[in-house]
PDB file of C-alpha atoms in Angstrom:
ATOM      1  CA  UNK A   1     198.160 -16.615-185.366  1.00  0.00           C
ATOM      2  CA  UNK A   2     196.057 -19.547-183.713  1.00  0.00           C
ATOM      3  CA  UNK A   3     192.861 -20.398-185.290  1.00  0.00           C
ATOM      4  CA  UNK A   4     190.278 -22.736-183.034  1.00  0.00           C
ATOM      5  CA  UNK A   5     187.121 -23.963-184.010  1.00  0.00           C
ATOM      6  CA  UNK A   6     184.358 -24.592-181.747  1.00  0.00           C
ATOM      7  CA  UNK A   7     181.596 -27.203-181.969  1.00  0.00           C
ATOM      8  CA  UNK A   8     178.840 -27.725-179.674  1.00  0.00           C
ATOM      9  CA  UNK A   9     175.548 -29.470-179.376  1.00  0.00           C
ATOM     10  CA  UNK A  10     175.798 -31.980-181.991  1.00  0.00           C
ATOM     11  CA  UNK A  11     172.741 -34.052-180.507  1.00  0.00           C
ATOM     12  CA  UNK A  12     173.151 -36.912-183.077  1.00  0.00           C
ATOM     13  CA  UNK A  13     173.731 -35.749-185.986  1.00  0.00           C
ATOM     14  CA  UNK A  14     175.475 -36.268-188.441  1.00  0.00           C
ATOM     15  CA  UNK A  15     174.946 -34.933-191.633  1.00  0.00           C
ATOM     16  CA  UNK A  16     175.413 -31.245-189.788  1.00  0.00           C
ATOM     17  CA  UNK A  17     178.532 -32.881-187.975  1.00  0.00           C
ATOM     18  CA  UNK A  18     180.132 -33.704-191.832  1.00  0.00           C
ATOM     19  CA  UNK A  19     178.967 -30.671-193.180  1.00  0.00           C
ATOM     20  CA  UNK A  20     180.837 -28.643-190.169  1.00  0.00           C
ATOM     21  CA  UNK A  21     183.532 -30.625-190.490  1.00  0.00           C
ATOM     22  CA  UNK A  22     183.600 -30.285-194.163  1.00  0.00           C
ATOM     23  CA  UNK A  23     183.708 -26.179-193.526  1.00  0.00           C
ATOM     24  CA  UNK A  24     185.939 -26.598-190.582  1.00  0.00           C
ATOM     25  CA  UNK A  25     188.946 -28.453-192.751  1.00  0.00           C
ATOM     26  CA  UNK A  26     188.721 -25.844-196.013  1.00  0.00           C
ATOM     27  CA  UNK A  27     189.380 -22.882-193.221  1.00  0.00           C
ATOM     28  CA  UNK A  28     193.220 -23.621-192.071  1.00  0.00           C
ATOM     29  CA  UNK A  29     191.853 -24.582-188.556  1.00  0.00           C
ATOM     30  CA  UNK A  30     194.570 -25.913-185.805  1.00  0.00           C
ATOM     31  CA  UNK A  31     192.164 -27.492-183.520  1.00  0.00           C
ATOM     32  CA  UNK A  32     189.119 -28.175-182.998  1.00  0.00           C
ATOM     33  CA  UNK A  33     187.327 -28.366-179.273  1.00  0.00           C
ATOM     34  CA  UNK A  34     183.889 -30.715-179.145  1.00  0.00           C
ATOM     35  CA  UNK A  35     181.824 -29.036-176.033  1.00  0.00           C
ATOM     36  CA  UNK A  36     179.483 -31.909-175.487  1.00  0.00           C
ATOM     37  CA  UNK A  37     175.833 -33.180-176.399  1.00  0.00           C
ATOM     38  CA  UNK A  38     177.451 -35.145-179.384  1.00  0.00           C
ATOM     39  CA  UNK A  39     174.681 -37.674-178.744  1.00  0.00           C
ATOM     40  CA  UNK A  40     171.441 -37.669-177.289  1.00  0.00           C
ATOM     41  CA  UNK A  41     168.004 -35.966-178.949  1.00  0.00           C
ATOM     42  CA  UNK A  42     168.964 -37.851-182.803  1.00  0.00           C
ATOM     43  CA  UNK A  43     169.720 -41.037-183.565  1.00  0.00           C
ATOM     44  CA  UNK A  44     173.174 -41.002-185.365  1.00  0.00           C
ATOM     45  CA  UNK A  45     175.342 -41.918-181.859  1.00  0.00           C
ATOM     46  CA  UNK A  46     177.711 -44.196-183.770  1.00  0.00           C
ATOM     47  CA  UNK A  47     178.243 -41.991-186.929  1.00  0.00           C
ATOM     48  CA  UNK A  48     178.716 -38.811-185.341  1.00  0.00           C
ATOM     49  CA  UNK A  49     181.514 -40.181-182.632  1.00  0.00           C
ATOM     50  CA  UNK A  50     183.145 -42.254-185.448  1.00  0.00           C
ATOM     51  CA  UNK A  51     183.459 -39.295-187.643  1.00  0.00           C
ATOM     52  CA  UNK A  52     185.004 -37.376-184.435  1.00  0.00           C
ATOM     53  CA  UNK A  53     187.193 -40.202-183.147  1.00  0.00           C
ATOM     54  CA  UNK A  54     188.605 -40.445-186.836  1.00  0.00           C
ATOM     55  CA  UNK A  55     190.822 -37.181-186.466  1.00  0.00           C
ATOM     56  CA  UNK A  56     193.367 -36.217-184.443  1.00  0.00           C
ATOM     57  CA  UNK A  57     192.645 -32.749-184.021  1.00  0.00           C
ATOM     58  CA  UNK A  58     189.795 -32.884-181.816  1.00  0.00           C
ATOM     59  CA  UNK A  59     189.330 -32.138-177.940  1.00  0.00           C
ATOM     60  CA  UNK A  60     186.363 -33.119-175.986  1.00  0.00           C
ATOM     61  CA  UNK A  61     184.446 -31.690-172.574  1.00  0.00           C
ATOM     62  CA  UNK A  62     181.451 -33.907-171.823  1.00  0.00           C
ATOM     63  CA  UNK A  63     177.883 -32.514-171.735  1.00  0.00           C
ATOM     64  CA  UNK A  64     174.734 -33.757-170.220  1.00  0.00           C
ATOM     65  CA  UNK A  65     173.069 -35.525-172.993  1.00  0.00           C
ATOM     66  CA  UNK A  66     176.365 -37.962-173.351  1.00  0.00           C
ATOM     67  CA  UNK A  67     176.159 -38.356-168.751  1.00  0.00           C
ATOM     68  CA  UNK A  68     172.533 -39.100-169.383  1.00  0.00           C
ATOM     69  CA  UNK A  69     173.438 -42.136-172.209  1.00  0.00           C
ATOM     70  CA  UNK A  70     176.788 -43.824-170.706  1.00  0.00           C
ATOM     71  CA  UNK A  71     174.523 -44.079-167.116  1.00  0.00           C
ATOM     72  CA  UNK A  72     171.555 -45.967-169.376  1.00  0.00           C
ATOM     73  CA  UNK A  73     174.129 -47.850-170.877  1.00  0.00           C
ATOM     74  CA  UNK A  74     175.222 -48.989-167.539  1.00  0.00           C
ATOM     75  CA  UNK A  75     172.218 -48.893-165.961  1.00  0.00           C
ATOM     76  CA  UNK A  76     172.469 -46.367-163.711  1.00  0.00           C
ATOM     77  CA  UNK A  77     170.495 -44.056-162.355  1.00  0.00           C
ATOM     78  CA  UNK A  78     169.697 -40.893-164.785  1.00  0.00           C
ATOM     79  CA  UNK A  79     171.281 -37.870-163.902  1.00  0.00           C
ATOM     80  CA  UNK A  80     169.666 -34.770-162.397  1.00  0.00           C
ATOM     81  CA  UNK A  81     166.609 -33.651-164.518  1.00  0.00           C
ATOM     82  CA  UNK A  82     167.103 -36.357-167.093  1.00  0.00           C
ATOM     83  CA  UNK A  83     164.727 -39.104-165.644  1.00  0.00           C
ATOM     84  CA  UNK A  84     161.402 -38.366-168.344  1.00  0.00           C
ATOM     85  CA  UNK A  85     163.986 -38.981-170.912  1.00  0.00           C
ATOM     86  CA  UNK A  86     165.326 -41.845-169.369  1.00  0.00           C
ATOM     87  CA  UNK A  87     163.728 -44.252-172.180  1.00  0.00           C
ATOM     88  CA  UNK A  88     165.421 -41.919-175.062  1.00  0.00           C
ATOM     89  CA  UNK A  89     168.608 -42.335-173.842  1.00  0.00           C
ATOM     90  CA  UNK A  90     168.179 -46.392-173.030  1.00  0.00           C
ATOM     91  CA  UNK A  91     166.908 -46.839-176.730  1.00  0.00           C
ATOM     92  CA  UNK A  92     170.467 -44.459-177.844  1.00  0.00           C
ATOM     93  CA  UNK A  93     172.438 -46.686-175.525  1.00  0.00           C
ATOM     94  CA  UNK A  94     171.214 -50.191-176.726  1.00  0.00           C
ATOM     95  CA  UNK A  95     172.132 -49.101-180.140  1.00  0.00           C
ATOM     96  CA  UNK A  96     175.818 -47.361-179.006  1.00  0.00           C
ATOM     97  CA  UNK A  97     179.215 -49.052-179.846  1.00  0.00           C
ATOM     98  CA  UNK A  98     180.185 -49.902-176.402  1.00  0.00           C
ATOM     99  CA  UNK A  99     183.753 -49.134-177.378  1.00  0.00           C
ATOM    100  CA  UNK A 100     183.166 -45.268-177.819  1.00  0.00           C
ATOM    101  CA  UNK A 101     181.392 -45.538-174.224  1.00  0.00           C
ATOM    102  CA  UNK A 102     184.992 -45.704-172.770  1.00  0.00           C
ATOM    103  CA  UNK A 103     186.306 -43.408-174.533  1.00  0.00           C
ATOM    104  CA  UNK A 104     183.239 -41.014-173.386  1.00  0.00           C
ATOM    105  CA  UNK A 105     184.048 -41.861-170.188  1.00  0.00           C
ATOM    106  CA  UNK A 106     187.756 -40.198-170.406  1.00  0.00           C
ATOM    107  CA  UNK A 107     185.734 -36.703-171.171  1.00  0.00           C
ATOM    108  CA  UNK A 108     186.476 -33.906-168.545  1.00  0.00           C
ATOM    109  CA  UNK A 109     183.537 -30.914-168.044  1.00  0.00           C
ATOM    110  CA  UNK A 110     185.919 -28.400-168.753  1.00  0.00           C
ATOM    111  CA  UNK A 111     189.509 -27.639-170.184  1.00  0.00           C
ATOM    112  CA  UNK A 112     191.837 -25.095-169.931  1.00  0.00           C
ATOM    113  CA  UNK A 113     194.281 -23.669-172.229  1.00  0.00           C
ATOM    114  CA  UNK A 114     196.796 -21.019-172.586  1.00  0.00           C
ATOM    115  CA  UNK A 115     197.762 -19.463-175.981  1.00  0.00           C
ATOM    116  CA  UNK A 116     199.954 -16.364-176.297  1.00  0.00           C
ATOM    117  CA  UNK A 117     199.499 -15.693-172.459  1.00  0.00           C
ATOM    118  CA  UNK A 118     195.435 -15.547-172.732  1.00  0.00           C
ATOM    119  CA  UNK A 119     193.381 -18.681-170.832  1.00  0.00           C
ATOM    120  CA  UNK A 120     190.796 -20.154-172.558  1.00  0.00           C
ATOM    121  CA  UNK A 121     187.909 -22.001-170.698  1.00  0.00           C
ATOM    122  CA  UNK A 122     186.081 -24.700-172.609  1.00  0.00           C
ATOM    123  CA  UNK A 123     183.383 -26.357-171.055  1.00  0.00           C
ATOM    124  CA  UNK A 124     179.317 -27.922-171.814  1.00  0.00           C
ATOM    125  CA  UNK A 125     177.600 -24.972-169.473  1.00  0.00           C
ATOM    126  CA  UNK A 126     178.578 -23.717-165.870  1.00  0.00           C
ATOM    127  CA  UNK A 127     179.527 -25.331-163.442  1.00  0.00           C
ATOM    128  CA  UNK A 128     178.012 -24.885-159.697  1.00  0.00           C
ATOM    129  CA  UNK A 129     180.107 -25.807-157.026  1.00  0.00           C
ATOM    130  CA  UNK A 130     179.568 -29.533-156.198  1.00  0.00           C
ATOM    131  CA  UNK A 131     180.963 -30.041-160.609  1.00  0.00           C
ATOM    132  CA  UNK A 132     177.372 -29.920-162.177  1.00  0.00           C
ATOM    133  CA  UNK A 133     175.699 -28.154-164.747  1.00  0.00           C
ATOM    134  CA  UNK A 134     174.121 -24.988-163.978  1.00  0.00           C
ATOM    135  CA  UNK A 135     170.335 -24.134-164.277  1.00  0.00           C
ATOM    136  CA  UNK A 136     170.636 -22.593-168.053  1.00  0.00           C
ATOM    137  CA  UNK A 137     169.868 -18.738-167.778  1.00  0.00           C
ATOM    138  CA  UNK A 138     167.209 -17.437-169.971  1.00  0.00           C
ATOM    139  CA  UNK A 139     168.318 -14.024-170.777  1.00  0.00           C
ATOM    140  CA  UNK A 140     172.370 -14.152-169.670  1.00  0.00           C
ATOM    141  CA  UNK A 141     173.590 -10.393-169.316  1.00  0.00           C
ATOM    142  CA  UNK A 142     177.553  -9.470-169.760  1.00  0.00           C
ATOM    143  CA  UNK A 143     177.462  -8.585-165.803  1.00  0.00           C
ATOM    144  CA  UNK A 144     175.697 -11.499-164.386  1.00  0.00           C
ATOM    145  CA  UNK A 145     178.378 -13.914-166.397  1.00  0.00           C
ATOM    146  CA  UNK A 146     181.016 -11.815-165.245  1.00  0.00           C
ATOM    147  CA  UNK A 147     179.706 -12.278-161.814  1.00  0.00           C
ATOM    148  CA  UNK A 148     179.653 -15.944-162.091  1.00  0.00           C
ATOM    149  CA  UNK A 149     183.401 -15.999-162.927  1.00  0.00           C
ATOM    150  CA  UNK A 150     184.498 -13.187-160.855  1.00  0.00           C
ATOM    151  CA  UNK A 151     188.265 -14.391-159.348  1.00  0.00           C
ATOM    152  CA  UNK A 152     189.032 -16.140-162.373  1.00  0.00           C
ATOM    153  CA  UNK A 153     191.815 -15.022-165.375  1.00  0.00           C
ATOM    154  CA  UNK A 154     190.032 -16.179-168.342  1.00  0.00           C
ATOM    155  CA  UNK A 155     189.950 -14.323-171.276  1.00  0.00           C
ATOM    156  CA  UNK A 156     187.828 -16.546-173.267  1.00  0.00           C
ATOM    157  CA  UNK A 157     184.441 -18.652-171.746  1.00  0.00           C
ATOM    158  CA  UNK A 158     183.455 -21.076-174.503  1.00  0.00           C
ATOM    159  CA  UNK A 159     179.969 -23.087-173.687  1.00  0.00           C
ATOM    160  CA  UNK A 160     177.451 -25.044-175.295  1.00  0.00           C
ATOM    161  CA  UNK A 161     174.180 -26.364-173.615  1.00  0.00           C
ATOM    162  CA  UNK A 162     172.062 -23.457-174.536  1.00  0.00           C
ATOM    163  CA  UNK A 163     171.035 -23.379-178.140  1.00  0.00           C
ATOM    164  CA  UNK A 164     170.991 -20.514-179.637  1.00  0.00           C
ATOM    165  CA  UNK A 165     174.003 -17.877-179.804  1.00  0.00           C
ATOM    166  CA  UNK A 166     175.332 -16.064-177.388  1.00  0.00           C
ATOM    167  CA  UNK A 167     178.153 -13.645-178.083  1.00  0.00           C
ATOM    168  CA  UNK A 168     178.755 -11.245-174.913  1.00  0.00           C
ATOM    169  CA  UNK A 169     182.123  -9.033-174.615  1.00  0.00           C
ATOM    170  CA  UNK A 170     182.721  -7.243-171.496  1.00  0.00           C
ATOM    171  CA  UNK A 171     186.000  -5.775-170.219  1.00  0.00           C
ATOM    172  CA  UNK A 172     187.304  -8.582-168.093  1.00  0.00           C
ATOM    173  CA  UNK A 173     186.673 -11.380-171.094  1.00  0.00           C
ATOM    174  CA  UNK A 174     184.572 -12.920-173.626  1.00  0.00           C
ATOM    175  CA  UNK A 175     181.884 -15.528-173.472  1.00  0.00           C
ATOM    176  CA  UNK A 176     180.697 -17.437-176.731  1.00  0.00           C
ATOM    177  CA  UNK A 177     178.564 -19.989-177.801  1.00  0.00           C
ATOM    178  CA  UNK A 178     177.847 -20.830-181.390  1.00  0.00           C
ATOM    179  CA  UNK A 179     174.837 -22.158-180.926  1.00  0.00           C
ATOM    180  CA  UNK A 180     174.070 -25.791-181.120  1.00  0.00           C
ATOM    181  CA  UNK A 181     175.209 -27.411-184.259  1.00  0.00           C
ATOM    182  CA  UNK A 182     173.023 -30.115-184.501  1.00  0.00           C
ATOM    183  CA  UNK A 183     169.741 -28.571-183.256  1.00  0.00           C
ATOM    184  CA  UNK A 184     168.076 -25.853-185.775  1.00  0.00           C
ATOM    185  CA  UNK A 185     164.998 -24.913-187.293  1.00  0.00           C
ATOM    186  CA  UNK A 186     166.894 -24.334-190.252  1.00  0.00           C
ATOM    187  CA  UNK A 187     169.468 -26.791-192.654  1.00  0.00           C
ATOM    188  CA  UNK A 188     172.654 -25.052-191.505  1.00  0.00           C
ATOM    189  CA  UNK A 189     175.434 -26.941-189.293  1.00  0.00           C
ATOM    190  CA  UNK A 190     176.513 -23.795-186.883  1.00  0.00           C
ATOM    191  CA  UNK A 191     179.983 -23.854-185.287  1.00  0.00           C
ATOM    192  CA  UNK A 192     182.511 -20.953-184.470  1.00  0.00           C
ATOM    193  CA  UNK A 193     186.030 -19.993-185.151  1.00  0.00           C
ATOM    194  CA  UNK A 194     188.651 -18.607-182.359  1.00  0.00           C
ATOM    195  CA  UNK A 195     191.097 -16.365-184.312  1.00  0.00           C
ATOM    196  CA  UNK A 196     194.431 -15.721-181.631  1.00  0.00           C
ATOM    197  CA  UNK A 197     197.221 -13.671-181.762  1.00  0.00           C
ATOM    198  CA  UNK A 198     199.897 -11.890-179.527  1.00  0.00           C
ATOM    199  CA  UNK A 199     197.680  -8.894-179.242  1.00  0.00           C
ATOM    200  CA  UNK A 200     194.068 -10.141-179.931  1.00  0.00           C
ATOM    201  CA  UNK A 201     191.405 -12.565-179.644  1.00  0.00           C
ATOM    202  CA  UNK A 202     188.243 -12.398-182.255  1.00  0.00           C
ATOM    203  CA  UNK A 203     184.818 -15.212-182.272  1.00  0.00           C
ATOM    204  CA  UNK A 204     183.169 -15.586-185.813  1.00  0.00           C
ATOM    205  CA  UNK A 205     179.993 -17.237-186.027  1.00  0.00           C
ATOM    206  CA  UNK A 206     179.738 -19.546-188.647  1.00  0.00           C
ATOM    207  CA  UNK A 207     176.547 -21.039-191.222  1.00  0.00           C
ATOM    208  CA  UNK A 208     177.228 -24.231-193.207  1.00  0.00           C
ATOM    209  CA  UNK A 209     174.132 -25.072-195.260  1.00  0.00           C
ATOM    210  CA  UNK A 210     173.657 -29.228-195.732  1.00  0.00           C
ATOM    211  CA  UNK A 211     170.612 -31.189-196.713  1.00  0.00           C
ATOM    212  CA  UNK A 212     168.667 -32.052-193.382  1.00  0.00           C
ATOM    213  CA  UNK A 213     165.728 -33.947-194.884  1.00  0.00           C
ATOM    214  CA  UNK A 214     167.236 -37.645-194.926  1.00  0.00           C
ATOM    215  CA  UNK A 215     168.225 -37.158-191.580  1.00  0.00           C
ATOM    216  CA  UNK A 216     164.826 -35.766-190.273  1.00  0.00           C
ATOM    217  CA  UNK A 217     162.650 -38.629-192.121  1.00  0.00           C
ATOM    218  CA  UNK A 218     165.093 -40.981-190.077  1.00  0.00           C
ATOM    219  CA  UNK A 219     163.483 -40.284-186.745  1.00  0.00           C
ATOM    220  CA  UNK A 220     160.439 -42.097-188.193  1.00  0.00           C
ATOM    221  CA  UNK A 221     162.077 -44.725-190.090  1.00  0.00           C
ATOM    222  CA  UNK A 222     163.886 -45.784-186.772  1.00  0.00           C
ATOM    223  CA  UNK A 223     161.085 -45.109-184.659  1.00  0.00           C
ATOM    224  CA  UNK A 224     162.879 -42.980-182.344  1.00  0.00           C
ATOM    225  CA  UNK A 225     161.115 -42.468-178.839  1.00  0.00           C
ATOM    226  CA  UNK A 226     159.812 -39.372-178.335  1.00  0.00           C
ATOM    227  CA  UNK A 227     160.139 -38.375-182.324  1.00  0.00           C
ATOM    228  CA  UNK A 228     157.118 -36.072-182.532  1.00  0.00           C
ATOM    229  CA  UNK A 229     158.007 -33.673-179.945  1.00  0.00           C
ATOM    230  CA  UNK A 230     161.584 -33.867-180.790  1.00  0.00           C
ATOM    231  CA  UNK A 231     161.154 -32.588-183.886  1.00  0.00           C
ATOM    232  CA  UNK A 232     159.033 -29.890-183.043  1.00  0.00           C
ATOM    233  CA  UNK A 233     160.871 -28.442-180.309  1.00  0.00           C
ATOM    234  CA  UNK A 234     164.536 -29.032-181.466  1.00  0.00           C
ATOM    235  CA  UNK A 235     164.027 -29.047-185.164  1.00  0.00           C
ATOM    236  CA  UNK A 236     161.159 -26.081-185.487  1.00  0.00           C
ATOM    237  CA  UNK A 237     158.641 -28.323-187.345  1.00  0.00           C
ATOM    238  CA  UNK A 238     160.794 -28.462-189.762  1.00  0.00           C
ATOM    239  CA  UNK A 239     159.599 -31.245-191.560  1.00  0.00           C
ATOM    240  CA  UNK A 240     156.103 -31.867-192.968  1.00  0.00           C
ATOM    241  CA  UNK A 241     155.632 -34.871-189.719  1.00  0.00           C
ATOM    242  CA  UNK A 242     152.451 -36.899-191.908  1.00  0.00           C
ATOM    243  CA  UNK A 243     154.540 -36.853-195.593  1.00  0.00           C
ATOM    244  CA  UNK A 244     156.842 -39.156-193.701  1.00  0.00           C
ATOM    245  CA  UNK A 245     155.120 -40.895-191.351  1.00  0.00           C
TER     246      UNK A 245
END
């Protein structure tokens, strides 16, 4: 037996990234894959990769969010459909370690594996033909992502990007996503565990409650860019915003 853990969406944070990590290490877990957006959205860039760049069991795809801050970093132009966050990500990459920027840099949009004759496809989102993210899908059905990877021998299509769950099961392969772990209306650190074996191949999706608070004030204490709206739309409200203003 083979047990993988999947994180996803970390967006900065890094309470939910220790408290995952905390969860992930008590479990017996073999490896861990990292499917992008570790920074981007909060402020804790240099916590959350040091934390990841600490272990050795740890394999990375890059997402959009991390494109978006190593191209402000070196002044490039913003990738597609990240130019109104453009001065997010330059305030993210003025406070960045420039050392974990190369190692960013090294991050391929997918990987593939093999494990007891199955392939595994880790990756951010879709890709569209030319390498790049696709459009996210609002309401993903089993046969339109089989359609999308129709010729391929996956068994397993792990993905990130969107943030909520998605769990689908059809008889070609699976497709999961354990929704973001970073980005919640709620105090739980999400991730989920890959449980192989000769003859089978089960997803869990997993709740790890932590103390959000500190971390949420800290959007105001910093003065993050674009902190009200943030909060609202990738935390719920879930802070009181005039308490800790």
């Amino acid at each position: 037996m083979i047990k993988l853990a999947v994180i996803t969406d970390i967006h900065g944070n890094s309470p939910a990234l220790a408290a995952a990590l905390h969860d992930i290490s008590s479990r017996g877990v073999d490896h861990i894959y990292c499917l992008g957006d570790v920074v981007g959205i909060g402020p804790d860039s240099n916590e959350v990769l040091e934390l990841l760049f600490s272990r050795t069991d740890v394999s990375f795809v890059v997402g959009n969010h991390d494109i978006a801050v190593m191209a402000a970093f070196r002044g490039e132009d913003a990738p597609n459909g990240h130019h109104n966050e453009r001065h997010h990500h330059e305030w993210l990459a003025d406070r960045i370690n420039p050392v974990y920027i190369e190692e960013m840099s090294k991050w391929p949009k997918q990987l593939i594996i093999n494990q007891f004759d199955k392939q595994l496809l880790f990756t951010h989102y879709h890709l569209n033909q030319d390498g790049w993210f696709l459009s996210i899908e609002r309401n993903p059905t089993t046969e339109n992502l089989d359609q999308l990877y129709k010729g391929t021998e996956y068994n397993l299509v792990c993905f990130g990007h969107r943030h909520i769950v998605h769990h689908f099961v059809s008889s070609k392969r699976s497709y999961f996503n354990p929704g973001a772990l970073g980005c919640y209306d709620k105090p739980l650190a999400r991730y989920g565990i890959i449980t192989l074996t000769e003859n089978a191949t089960s997803e869990e999706e997993i709740e790890v409650p932590y103390d959000n608070k500190e971390f949420l004030q800290s959007y105001h204490r910093l003065q993050v860019p674009e902190r009200e709206f943030i909060l609202k739309i990738f935390h719920g409200g879930a802070i009181n915003l005039e308490a800790i203003c």
